[in-house]
Amino acid sequence: MTLVVGLPLQRRTLTVLAGVHNSCLVKTITSASVTACTVNSVSCLSRALKKLSCSGGVHRRLVLGLGATFWAQYMAGAVGGKSFVASAKRSSSIEQVLKNAEWPEQFPFKEEDFQRFDESSDSLFYESPRFVTHIDDPAIAALTKYYSQVFPPSSTPGVSMLDMCSSWVSHYPKGYKQERIVGMGMNEEELKRNPVLTEYVVQDLNVDPKLPFDDNSFDIITNVVSVDYLTKPLDIFKEMCRILKPGGLAIMSFSNRCFWTKAISIWTSTGDADHVLIVGSYFHYAGGFEPPEAVDISPNPGLTDPMYIVYSRKLATA
């Protein structure tokens, strides 16, 4: 199956509402046509992004989702303050993205792909606790159900888990327990409030991607709607591989909502299927992982927040 990342757009002026903290900026962007390419080719995606960033003198960090998914939803008027909403893909499409992915020999993305509109300190941005959820209830329920299907049974002896980019809630099944569940996040007040955690670490992974854990320490690593904020993803995924036990499982879940001023450029300028490919590339180029796979667990496609999983296991011989 061939999937299209971006539809050719006629030259036009777009008014994009860009959420910055609690206010909105209005940016007027003149875009050249976006070349269509197959989403299962990461090199093609990289070329398309490069072309977009050079077109019309507009830096790609100002362009919010010029791919087909965002464009369709934008025309429907579904652009919000702090988040943007793209249309959900059918499960069969999303789950095919990584099946026969074409990986170039070298990681094709550049430093500018991991820049953000707001490059101020993340510590300041996350200084105040946010006791809110960042996806809607149906998406949360779908993620919790998925976890219940793939997690080791509660209270399994010897199981250790890491919830990366954690907060006051991890969306684990109700009453779920293990001897060790570590939360790693940016706000201590949020982490203190998380009932599933047995311990926590406050660390800015964009400043220090080194994970403060021993080799082969964890059976499971989870990351909920935060992979799009990582500016050093390869470093972090290599660290994830190091600390996972052989055969250990890493689960990256994401929707299409974000604090877009803090999300990386490559994320805000692409759509849902592209995001699956991007996260899959992190696993691939980090090394030491099985081929990544994608799952669409969106509960009500087109009606509520979509929810996607990209996961992989550490190689048993790594």
CSV table of N, CA, C and O in Angstrom, one decimal, residues 101-196:
chain,number,residue,atom,x,y,z
A,101,ALA,N,9.2,-0.2,5.4
A,101,ALA,CA,9.8,1.1,5.4
A,101,ALA,C,11.1,1.1,4.7
A,101,ALA,O,11.9,0.1,4.9
A,102,GLU,N,11.4,2.1,3.9
A,102,GLU,CA,12.7,2.2,3.2
A,102,GLU,C,13.6,3.1,4.1
A,102,GLU,O,13.4,4.3,4.2
A,103,TRP,N,14.6,2.5,4.7
A,103,TRP,CA,15.5,3.2,5.6
A,103,TRP,C,16.8,3.5,4.8
A,103,TRP,O,17.5,2.6,4.4
A,104,PRO,N,17.2,4.8,4.6
A,104,PRO,CA,18.5,5.1,4.1
A,104,PRO,C,19.6,4.6,5.0
A,104,PRO,O,19.3,4.3,6.2
A,105,GLU,N,20.8,4.6,4.5
A,105,GLU,CA,21.9,4.0,5.4
A,105,GLU,C,22.2,4.9,6.6
A,105,GLU,O,22.5,4.4,7.7
A,106,GLN,N,22.1,6.2,6.4
A,106,GLN,CA,22.3,7.2,7.5
A,106,GLN,C,21.0,7.9,7.9
A,106,GLN,O,20.1,8.1,7.1
A,107,PHE,N,20.9,8.3,9.2
A,107,PHE,CA,19.8,9.0,9.7
A,107,PHE,C,19.6,10.3,8.8
A,107,PHE,O,20.5,11.1,8.7
A,108,PRO,N,18.5,10.5,8.1
A,108,PRO,CA,18.4,11.5,7.1
A,108,PRO,C,18.0,12.9,7.6
A,108,PRO,O,18.1,13.9,6.9
A,109,PHE,N,17.5,13.0,8.9
A,109,PHE,CA,17.0,14.3,9.4
A,109,PHE,C,18.2,15.1,9.9
A,109,PHE,O,19.2,14.6,10.4
A,110,LYS,N,18.0,16.4,9.8
A,110,LYS,CA,19.0,17.4,10.1
A,110,LYS,C,18.7,18.1,11.5
A,110,LYS,O,17.6,18.0,12.0
A,111,GLU,N,19.7,18.9,11.9
A,111,GLU,CA,19.5,19.6,13.2
A,111,GLU,C,18.3,20.5,13.2
A,111,GLU,O,17.6,20.6,14.2
A,112,GLU,N,18.1,21.1,12.1
A,112,GLU,CA,16.9,22.1,12.1
A,112,GLU,C,15.6,21.3,12.2
A,112,GLU,O,14.6,22.0,12.6
A,113,ASP,N,15.6,20.1,11.9
A,113,ASP,CA,14.3,19.3,12.0
A,113,ASP,C,13.9,19.2,13.5
A,113,ASP,O,12.8,18.8,13.8
A,114,PHE,N,14.8,19.4,14.4
A,114,PHE,CA,14.6,19.2,15.8
A,114,PHE,C,14.6,20.6,16.6
A,114,PHE,O,14.6,20.6,17.8
A,115,GLN,N,14.5,21.6,15.9
A,115,GLN,CA,14.3,22.9,16.5
A,115,GLN,C,12.8,23.2,16.8
A,115,GLN,O,12.0,22.5,16.3
A,116,ARG,N,12.6,24.1,17.7
A,116,ARG,CA,11.2,24.4,18.1
A,116,ARG,C,10.9,25.9,17.9
A,116,ARG,O,11.9,26.7,17.8
A,117,PHE,N,9.7,26.3,17.7
A,117,PHE,CA,9.3,27.7,17.6
A,117,PHE,C,9.8,28.4,18.8
A,117,PHE,O,10.2,29.5,18.8
A,118,ASP,N,9.6,27.8,20.0
A,118,ASP,CA,10.0,28.4,21.3
A,118,ASP,C,11.2,27.6,21.8
A,118,ASP,O,11.1,26.5,22.3
A,119,GLU,N,12.4,28.3,21.7
A,119,GLU,CA,13.6,27.6,22.2
A,119,GLU,C,14.0,28.1,23.6
A,119,GLU,O,15.1,27.9,24.0
A,120,SER,N,13.1,28.7,24.3
A,120,SER,CA,13.3,29.1,25.7
A,120,SER,C,13.5,27.9,26.6
A,120,SER,O,13.1,26.7,26.1
A,121,SER,N,13.9,28.0,27.8
A,121,SER,CA,14.2,26.9,28.7
A,121,SER,C,12.9,26.1,28.9
A,121,SER,O,11.9,26.6,29.3
A,122,ASP,N,13.0,24.7,28.7
A,122,ASP,CA,11.9,23.9,29.0
A,122,ASP,C,11.6,23.8,30.5
A,122,ASP,O,10.4,23.6,30.9
A,123,SER,N,12.6,24.0,31.3
A,123,SER,CA,12.4,24.0,32.7
A,123,SER,C,11.4,25.2,33.1
A,123,SER,O,10.6,25.0,34.0
A,124,LEU,N,11.5,26.3,32.4
A,124,LEU,CA,10.6,27.4,32.7
A,124,LEU,C,9.2,27.1,32.2
A,124,LEU,O,8.2,27.4,32.9
A,125,PHE,N,9.1,26.5,31.0
A,125,PHE,CA,7.8,26.1,30.4
A,125,PHE,C,7.0,25.2,31.3
A,125,PHE,O,5.8,25.3,31.5
A,126,TYR,N,7.8,24.2,31.9
A,126,TYR,CA,7.1,23.2,32.7
A,126,TYR,C,7.2,23.5,34.2
A,126,TYR,O,6.9,22.6,35.1
A,127,GLU,N,7.6,24.7,34.6
A,127,GLU,CA,7.8,25.1,36.0
A,127,GLU,C,6.5,24.9,36.8
A,127,GLU,O,6.5,24.5,37.9
A,128,SER,N,5.4,25.4,36.2
A,128,SER,CA,4.1,25.3,36.9
A,128,SER,C,3.4,24.0,36.6
A,128,SER,O,3.4,23.6,35.5
A,129,PRO,N,2.9,23.3,37.6
A,129,PRO,CA,2.3,22.0,37.4
A,129,PRO,C,1.0,22.2,36.6
A,129,PRO,O,0.3,23.2,36.7
A,130,ARG,N,0.7,21.2,35.7
A,130,ARG,CA,-0.5,21.2,35.0
A,130,ARG,C,-1.2,19.9,35.3
A,130,ARG,O,-0.9,18.8,34.8
A,131,PHE,N,-2.2,20.0,36.2
A,131,PHE,CA,-3.0,18.8,36.6
A,131,PHE,C,-4.1,18.6,35.6
A,131,PHE,O,-5.3,18.6,36.0
A,132,VAL,N,-3.8,18.4,34.4
A,132,VAL,CA,-4.8,18.2,33.3
A,132,VAL,C,-4.3,17.0,32.5
A,132,VAL,O,-3.2,16.6,32.6
A,133,THR,N,-5.2,16.5,31.6
A,133,THR,CA,-4.9,15.5,30.7
A,133,THR,C,-4.8,16.1,29.3
A,133,THR,O,-5.5,17.1,29.0
A,134,HIS,N,-3.9,15.6,28.5
A,134,HIS,CA,-3.6,16.2,27.2
A,134,HIS,C,-4.3,15.5,26.0
A,134,HIS,O,-4.0,15.9,24.8
A,135,ILE,N,-5.0,14.5,26.3
A,135,ILE,CA,-5.8,13.8,25.3
A,135,ILE,C,-7.2,13.6,25.9
A,135,ILE,O,-7.3,13.6,27.1
A,136,ASP,N,-8.2,13.3,25.1
A,136,ASP,CA,-9.6,13.2,25.6
A,136,ASP,C,-9.8,11.8,26.3
A,136,ASP,O,-9.0,10.9,26.1
A,137,ASP,N,-10.9,11.7,26.9
A,137,ASP,CA,-11.2,10.5,27.7
A,137,ASP,C,-11.2,9.2,26.8
A,137,ASP,O,-10.7,8.2,27.3
A,138,PRO,N,-11.9,9.2,25.7
A,138,PRO,CA,-11.9,8.0,24.8
A,138,PRO,C,-10.4,7.6,24.4
A,138,PRO,O,-10.1,6.4,24.4
A,139,ALA,N,-9.6,8.5,24.1
A,139,ALA,CA,-8.2,8.2,23.8
A,139,ALA,C,-7.5,7.6,25.0
A,139,ALA,O,-6.7,6.7,24.9
A,140,ILE,N,-7.7,8.2,26.2
A,140,ILE,CA,-7.1,7.7,27.4
A,140,ILE,C,-7.5,6.3,27.7
A,140,ILE,O,-6.7,5.4,28.0
A,141,ALA,N,-8.8,6.0,27.5
A,141,ALA,CA,-9.4,4.7,27.7
A,141,ALA,C,-8.8,3.7,26.8
A,141,ALA,O,-8.5,2.5,27.1
A,142,ALA,N,-8.6,4.1,25.5
A,142,ALA,CA,-8.0,3.2,24.5
A,142,ALA,C,-6.6,2.9,24.9
A,142,ALA,O,-6.1,1.7,24.7
A,143,LEU,N,-5.8,3.9,25.3
A,143,LEU,CA,-4.4,3.6,25.7
A,143,LEU,C,-4.3,2.7,26.9
A,143,LEU,O,-3.5,1.8,27.0
A,144,THR,N,-5.2,2.9,27.9
A,144,THR,CA,-5.2,2.1,29.1
A,144,THR,C,-5.5,0.7,28.8
A,144,THR,O,-5.0,-0.3,29.3
A,145,LYS,N,-6.5,0.5,27.9
A,145,LYS,CA,-6.9,-0.9,27.4
A,145,LYS,C,-5.7,-1.5,26.7
A,145,LYS,O,-5.4,-2.7,26.9
A,146,TYR,N,-5.0,-0.8,25.9
A,146,TYR,CA,-3.8,-1.4,25.2
A,146,TYR,C,-2.8,-1.8,26.2
A,146,TYR,O,-2.2,-2.9,26.1
A,147,TYR,N,-2.5,-0.9,27.2
A,147,TYR,CA,-1.5,-1.3,28.2
A,147,TYR,C,-1.9,-2.6,28.9
A,147,TYR,O,-1.1,-3.4,29.3
A,148,SER,N,-3.2,-2.7,29.2
A,148,SER,CA,-3.7,-3.9,29.9
A,148,SER,C,-3.5,-5.2,29.1
A,148,SER,O,-3.4,-6.3,29.7
A,149,GLN,N,-3.3,-5.0,27.8
A,149,GLN,CA,-3.1,-6.2,26.9
A,149,GLN,C,-1.7,-6.6,26.8
A,149,GLN,O,-1.4,-7.7,26.5
A,150,VAL,N,-0.8,-5.6,27.0
A,150,VAL,CA,0.6,-5.9,26.7
A,150,VAL,C,1.5,-5.8,27.9
A,150,VAL,O,2.7,-6.4,27.9
A,151,PHE,N,1.1,-5.3,29.0
A,151,PHE,CA,1.9,-5.2,30.2
A,151,PHE,C,1.9,-6.6,30.9
A,151,PHE,O,1.0,-7.4,30.8
A,152,PRO,N,3.0,-6.8,31.7
A,152,PRO,CA,3.0,-8.0,32.5
A,152,PRO,C,1.9,-7.9,33.5
A,152,PRO,O,1.5,-6.8,33.9
A,153,PRO,N,1.4,-9.0,34.0
A,153,PRO,CA,0.4,-9.0,35.1
A,153,PRO,C,0.8,-8.1,36.3
A,153,PRO,O,2.0,-8.1,36.6
A,154,SER,N,-0.1,-7.4,36.9
A,154,SER,CA,0.2,-6.6,38.0
A,154,SER,C,0.9,-7.4,39.1
A,154,SER,O,0.6,-8.6,39.3
A,155,SER,N,1.9,-6.8,39.8
A,155,SER,CA,2.6,-7.4,40.9
A,155,SER,C,3.4,-8.7,40.5
A,155,SER,O,3.5,-9.6,41.2
A,156,THR,N,3.9,-8.7,39.3
A,156,THR,CA,4.8,-9.8,38.8
A,156,THR,C,6.2,-9.6,39.4
A,156,THR,O,6.8,-8.5,39.3
A,157,PRO,N,6.7,-10.6,40.1
A,157,PRO,CA,8.0,-10.4,40.8
A,157,PRO,C,9.1,-10.1,39.8
A,157,PRO,O,9.2,-10.6,38.7
A,158,GLY,N,9.9,-9.1,40.2
A,158,GLY,CA,11.1,-8.7,39.4
A,158,GLY,C,10.9,-7.7,38.2
A,158,GLY,O,11.8,-7.3,37.6
A,159,VAL,N,9.6,-7.3,38.0
A,159,VAL,CA,9.3,-6.4,36.9
A,159,VAL,C,9.6,-5.0,37.3
A,159,VAL,O,9.2,-4.5,38.3
A,160,SER,N,10.4,-4.3,36.4
A,160,SER,CA,10.6,-2.9,36.6
A,160,SER,C,10.2,-2.1,35.3
A,160,SER,O,10.4,-2.6,34.2
A,161,MET,N,9.6,-0.9,35.5
A,161,MET,CA,9.0,-0.1,34.4
A,161,MET,C,9.5,1.3,34.6
A,161,MET,O,9.7,1.8,35.7
A,162,LEU,N,9.6,2.0,33.4
A,162,LEU,CA,9.9,3.4,33.4
A,162,LEU,C,8.9,4.1,32.6
A,162,LEU,O,8.7,3.8,31.4
A,163,ASP,N,8.3,5.1,33.2
A,163,ASP,CA,7.3,6.0,32.5
A,163,ASP,C,8.1,7.3,32.2
A,163,ASP,O,8.3,8.1,33.0
A,164,MET,N,8.6,7.4,30.9
A,164,MET,CA,9.4,8.5,30.5
A,164,MET,C,8.5,9.7,30.1
A,164,MET,O,7.4,9.5,29.6
A,165,CYS,N,9.0,10.9,30.5
A,165,CYS,CA,8.2,12.1,30.2
A,165,CYS,C,6.8,12.0,31.0
A,165,CYS,O,5.8,12.4,30.5
A,166,SER,N,6.9,11.6,32.2
A,166,SER,CA,5.7,11.3,33.0
A,166,SER,C,5.2,12.6,33.7
A,166,SER,O,5.8,13.6,33.6
A,167,SER,N,4.0,12.4,34.2
A,167,SER,CA,3.4,13.6,34.9
A,167,SER,C,2.6,13.1,36.1
A,167,SER,O,3.0,12.1,36.7
A,168,TRP,N,1.4,13.7,36.4
A,168,TRP,CA,0.6,13.3,37.6
A,168,TRP,C,-0.2,12.0,37.3
A,168,TRP,O,-0.8,11.5,38.2
A,169,VAL,N,-0.2,11.6,36.0
A,169,VAL,CA,-1.0,10.4,35.7
A,169,VAL,C,-0.3,9.7,34.5
A,169,VAL,O,0.3,10.3,33.7
A,170,SER,N,-0.2,8.4,34.6
A,170,SER,CA,0.5,7.6,33.6
A,170,SER,C,-0.5,6.8,32.7
A,170,SER,O,0.0,6.2,31.7
A,171,HIS,N,-1.8,6.8,33.0
A,171,HIS,CA,-2.8,6.1,32.2
A,171,HIS,C,-2.6,4.5,32.2
A,171,HIS,O,-3.1,3.8,31.3
A,172,TYR,N,-1.9,4.0,33.2
A,172,TYR,CA,-1.8,2.6,33.4
A,172,TYR,C,-3.1,2.1,33.9
A,172,TYR,O,-4.0,2.8,34.4
A,173,PRO,N,-3.4,0.8,33.8
A,173,PRO,CA,-4.7,0.2,34.3
A,173,PRO,C,-4.9,0.5,35.7
A,173,PRO,O,-3.9,0.6,36.5
A,174,LYS,N,-6.1,0.7,36.1
A,174,LYS,CA,-6.5,1.0,37.5
A,174,LYS,C,-6.0,0.0,38.5
A,174,LYS,O,-6.2,-1.2,38.2
A,175,GLY,N,-5.3,0.4,39.5
A,175,GLY,CA,-4.8,-0.5,40.5
A,175,GLY,C,-3.5,-1.3,40.1
A,175,GLY,O,-3.0,-2.1,40.8
A,176,TYR,N,-3.0,-0.9,38.9
A,176,TYR,CA,-1.8,-1.6,38.4
A,176,TYR,C,-0.6,-1.3,39.3
A,176,TYR,O,-0.3,-0.2,39.7
A,177,LYS,N,0.2,-2.4,39.7
A,177,LYS,CA,1.3,-2.2,40.5
A,177,LYS,C,2.5,-3.1,40.1
A,177,LYS,O,2.3,-4.2,39.5
A,178,GLN,N,3.7,-2.7,40.3
A,178,GLN,CA,4.9,-3.5,40.1
A,178,GLN,C,5.8,-3.1,41.2
A,178,GLN,O,5.7,-2.0,41.8
A,179,GLU,N,6.8,-3.9,41.5
A,179,GLU,CA,7.8,-3.6,42.6
A,179,GLU,C,8.5,-2.3,42.3
A,179,GLU,O,8.8,-1.5,43.2
A,180,ARG,N,8.7,-2.0,41.0
A,180,ARG,CA,9.4,-0.7,40.7
A,180,ARG,C,8.8,-0.1,39.4
A,180,ARG,O,8.8,-0.7,38.3
A,181,ILE,N,8.2,1.1,39.6
A,181,ILE,CA,7.7,1.9,38.5
A,181,ILE,C,8.3,3.3,38.7
A,181,ILE,O,7.9,4.0,39.6
A,182,VAL,N,9.2,3.6,37.8
A,182,VAL,CA,9.9,4.9,37.9
A,182,VAL,C,9.2,5.9,37.0
A,182,VAL,O,9.0,5.6,35.8
A,183,GLY,N,9.0,7.1,37.5
A,183,GLY,CA,8.5,8.2,36.6
A,183,GLY,C,9.7,9.2,36.4
A,183,GLY,O,10.4,9.6,37.3
A,184,MET,N,9.8,9.6,35.1
A,184,MET,CA,10.8,10.6,34.8
A,184,MET,C,10.1,11.7,34.1
A,184,MET,O,9.4,11.5,33.1
A,185,GLY,N,10.2,12.9,34.7
A,185,GLY,CA,9.5,14.1,34.1
A,185,GLY,C,10.1,15.4,34.4
A,185,GLY,O,11.2,15.5,34.9
A,186,MET,N,9.4,16.5,34.2
A,186,MET,CA,9.9,17.8,34.3
A,186,MET,C,9.4,18.6,35.5
A,186,MET,O,9.9,19.6,35.9
A,187,ASN,N,8.3,18.1,36.1
A,187,ASN,CA,7.7,18.8,37.2
A,187,ASN,C,7.5,17.9,38.4
A,187,ASN,O,6.8,17.0,38.4
A,188,GLU,N,8.2,18.3,39.5
A,188,GLU,CA,8.2,17.4,40.6
A,188,GLU,C,6.8,17.3,41.3
A,188,GLU,O,6.4,16.3,41.8
A,189,GLU,N,6.1,18.4,41.3
A,189,GLU,CA,4.7,18.4,41.9
A,189,GLU,C,3.8,17.4,41.2
A,189,GLU,O,3.0,16.7,41.8
A,190,GLU,N,3.9,17.4,39.9
A,190,GLU,CA,3.1,16.4,39.1
A,190,GLU,C,3.5,15.0,39.4
A,190,GLU,O,2.7,14.1,39.6
A,191,LEU,N,4.8,14.7,39.4
A,191,LEU,CA,5.3,13.4,39.7
A,191,LEU,C,5.0,12.9,41.1
A,191,LEU,O,4.6,11.7,41.3
A,192,LYS,N,5.0,13.8,42.1
A,192,LYS,CA,4.6,13.4,43.4
A,192,LYS,C,3.1,13.0,43.5
A,192,LYS,O,2.8,12.1,44.4
A,193,ARG,N,2.3,13.5,42.6
A,193,ARG,CA,0.9,13.2,42.7
A,193,ARG,C,0.5,11.9,41.9
A,193,ARG,O,-0.6,11.4,42.1
A,194,ASN,N,1.5,11.4,41.2
A,194,ASN,CA,1.2,10.2,40.4
A,194,ASN,C,1.2,8.9,41.3
A,194,ASN,O,2.2,8.5,41.8
A,195,PRO,N,0.0,8.3,41.4
A,195,PRO,CA,-0.2,7.2,42.4
A,195,PRO,C,0.5,5.9,41.9
A,195,PRO,O,0.7,5.0,42.8
A,196,VAL,N,0.8,5.7,40.6
A,196,VAL,CA,1.4,4.5,40.2
A,196,VAL,C,2.9,4.4,40.4
A,196,VAL,O,3.4,3.3,40.4
